[in-house]
Amino acid sequence: MIYTKDWKDYQLIDTGNKEKLERWGDILLRRPDPQAIWPMDEDCKEWKRVHAHYHRSDKGGGSWEYKKTLPEFWNISYKELTFKIQPTGFKHTGLFPEQAINWDFMMNKIRNEDREIRVLNLFAYTGGATMACAAAGASEVVHVDASKGMVNWAKENMELSHLTDRKIRFIVDDVMKFVEREKRRGRTYHGIVMDPPSYGRGPNGEVWKIEEQILPLIQACLEIWDEEPLFFLINSYTTGFSPVVLENVMRRTICERTPGGQLQCGEIGLPQSRDGMVLPCGIYGRWEK
């Protein structure tokens, strides 16, 4: 399992009883986490000091219970990057802090290259990976997501991170359709990163199911992967989609297309500050030159 210990503005304090207790800047939030099936630390007083607590509904979804006054949104930073945080109706905050370890990976790869690097970020959400690659000096980052609202949020993060002078293209589109158009245009990318959902819909109602479409998408991306590639990174939060499954998929596609690189797959997590336990937060697969 990989994880970072470099966060200062974010802290996973404790977990248990299918919940997690987090500090986002100066704000304490209590949110559901189905993996945390162990008991919470009853001696941890912060559980009762939270600003807001997200409760799941038996009918699906849920809602926030606000116990203290908190701003509509606020900012936190990771190294030179700054992000807008805002609790949403689906328990999320606009950032997945465990992904910082992958941001570091991509930033190091880009900074160690003495050439122009173009990066494609698919299912790009609010742009954590986009900002990391741009800050590291990528010559171009293309940010693609089906949600106009998330793309607008990413633009705010670009401004907060003082990256408006970098070449970042924001695209609201179905990822497969965009990749196919890029192939027709003859465009290529040295780095490709994707964070596909288990299920989703494109801007025109296109249906995405990871078990059916992850393989065709990877194969399509290989058609626009540069002849001198740098990295290919895949994240997944899909329940039951194991690191071994992802490794097998990447071996039969990426590794066979580009022999000689290194492939690493596994779990990604967050260490909690109270006792060093690690909360699993999905899986990752990295091919690198």
Tab-separated table of N, CA and C in Angstrom, residues 118-121 124 130 139-145 151 155 158 166-172 178 181-182 185 187-189:
chain	number	residue	atom	x	y	z
A	118	ARG	N	3.267	16.407	-22.523
A	118	ARG	CA	1.826	16.652	-22.621
A	118	ARG	C	1.092	15.573	-21.816
A	119	VAL	N	0.116	16.012	-21.005
A	119	VAL	CA	-0.597	15.102	-20.114
A	119	VAL	C	-2.089	15.176	-20.380
A	120	LEU	N	-2.735	14.013	-20.414
A	120	LEU	CA	-4.184	13.917	-20.561
A	120	LEU	C	-4.766	13.370	-19.266
A	121	ASN	N	-5.699	14.108	-18.669
A	121	ASN	CA	-6.352	13.710	-17.420
A	121	ASN	C	-7.831	13.435	-17.706
A	124	ALA	N	-11.508	13.861	-14.813
A	124	ALA	CA	-10.529	14.688	-14.096
A	124	ALA	C	-11.080	15.382	-12.864
A	130	THR	N	-4.485	17.438	-12.501
A	130	THR	CA	-4.253	18.487	-13.496
A	130	THR	C	-3.327	19.563	-12.945
A	139	SER	N	4.109	20.840	-20.442
A	139	SER	CA	3.912	21.851	-21.488
A	139	SER	C	2.439	22.059	-21.796
A	140	GLU	N	1.628	21.017	-21.566
A	140	GLU	CA	0.183	21.116	-21.758
A	140	GLU	C	-0.496	20.043	-20.919
A	141	VAL	N	-1.598	20.418	-20.277
A	141	VAL	CA	-2.440	19.454	-19.559
A	141	VAL	C	-3.853	19.605	-20.092
A	142	VAL	N	-4.440	18.497	-20.534
A	142	VAL	CA	-5.817	18.503	-21.027
A	142	VAL	C	-6.691	17.811	-19.992
A	143	HIS	N	-7.666	18.537	-19.490
A	143	HIS	CA	-8.520	18.129	-18.371
A	143	HIS	C	-9.909	17.824	-18.928
A	144	VAL	N	-10.337	16.564	-18.850
A	144	VAL	CA	-11.606	16.150	-19.442
A	144	VAL	C	-12.522	15.558	-18.374
A	145	ASP	N	-13.735	16.083	-18.280
A	145	ASP	CA	-14.738	15.552	-17.358
A	145	ASP	C	-16.123	15.829	-17.944
A	151	VAL	N	-15.704	20.814	-13.821
A	151	VAL	CA	-14.701	21.520	-14.627
A	151	VAL	C	-14.576	22.969	-14.157
A	155	LYS	N	-11.276	24.945	-12.591
A	155	LYS	CA	-10.770	26.253	-13.006
A	155	LYS	C	-10.495	27.132	-11.782
A	158	MET	N	-7.266	26.051	-10.367
A	158	MET	CA	-6.172	26.587	-11.163
A	158	MET	C	-5.808	27.998	-10.692
A	166	ARG	N	-0.232	28.714	-17.092
A	166	ARG	CA	0.126	27.423	-17.669
A	166	ARG	C	-0.907	27.031	-18.734
A	167	LYS	N	-0.495	26.158	-19.640
A	167	LYS	CA	-1.387	25.734	-20.713
A	167	LYS	C	-2.238	24.565	-20.222
A	168	ILE	N	-3.458	24.883	-19.796
A	168	ILE	CA	-4.413	23.865	-19.349
A	168	ILE	C	-5.672	24.007	-20.189
A	169	ARG	N	-6.073	22.943	-20.850
A	169	ARG	CA	-7.310	22.939	-21.637
A	169	ARG	C	-8.387	22.211	-20.839
A	170	PHE	N	-9.506	22.881	-20.631
A	170	PHE	CA	-10.623	22.292	-19.893
A	170	PHE	C	-11.700	21.863	-20.882
A	171	ILE	N	-12.069	20.573	-20.840
A	171	ILE	CA	-13.002	20.008	-21.803
A	171	ILE	C	-14.150	19.332	-21.064
A	172	VAL	N	-15.392	19.713	-21.395
A	172	VAL	CA	-16.583	19.010	-20.889
A	172	VAL	C	-17.031	18.053	-21.989
A	178	PHE	N	-13.925	11.950	-26.692
A	178	PHE	CA	-12.819	12.894	-26.793
A	178	PHE	C	-11.547	12.188	-27.254
A	181	ARG	N	-11.631	11.491	-30.919
A	181	ARG	CA	-11.394	12.699	-31.717
A	181	ARG	C	-9.921	13.084	-31.717
A	182	GLU	N	-9.256	12.926	-30.583
A	182	GLU	CA	-7.831	13.234	-30.519
A	182	GLU	C	-7.035	12.325	-31.453
A	185	ARG	N	-7.304	13.656	-34.850
A	185	ARG	CA	-6.513	14.875	-34.989
A	185	ARG	C	-5.011	14.588	-35.055
A	187	ARG	N	-3.187	13.844	-32.379
A	187	ARG	CA	-2.546	14.345	-31.164
A	187	ARG	C	-2.102	13.182	-30.273
A	188	THR	N	-0.999	13.378	-29.564
A	188	THR	CA	-0.491	12.346	-28.656
A	188	THR	C	-0.134	12.956	-27.303
A	189	TYR	N	-0.034	12.079	-26.303
A	189	TYR	CA	0.272	12.495	-24.933
A	189	TYR	C	1.359	11.606	-24.354
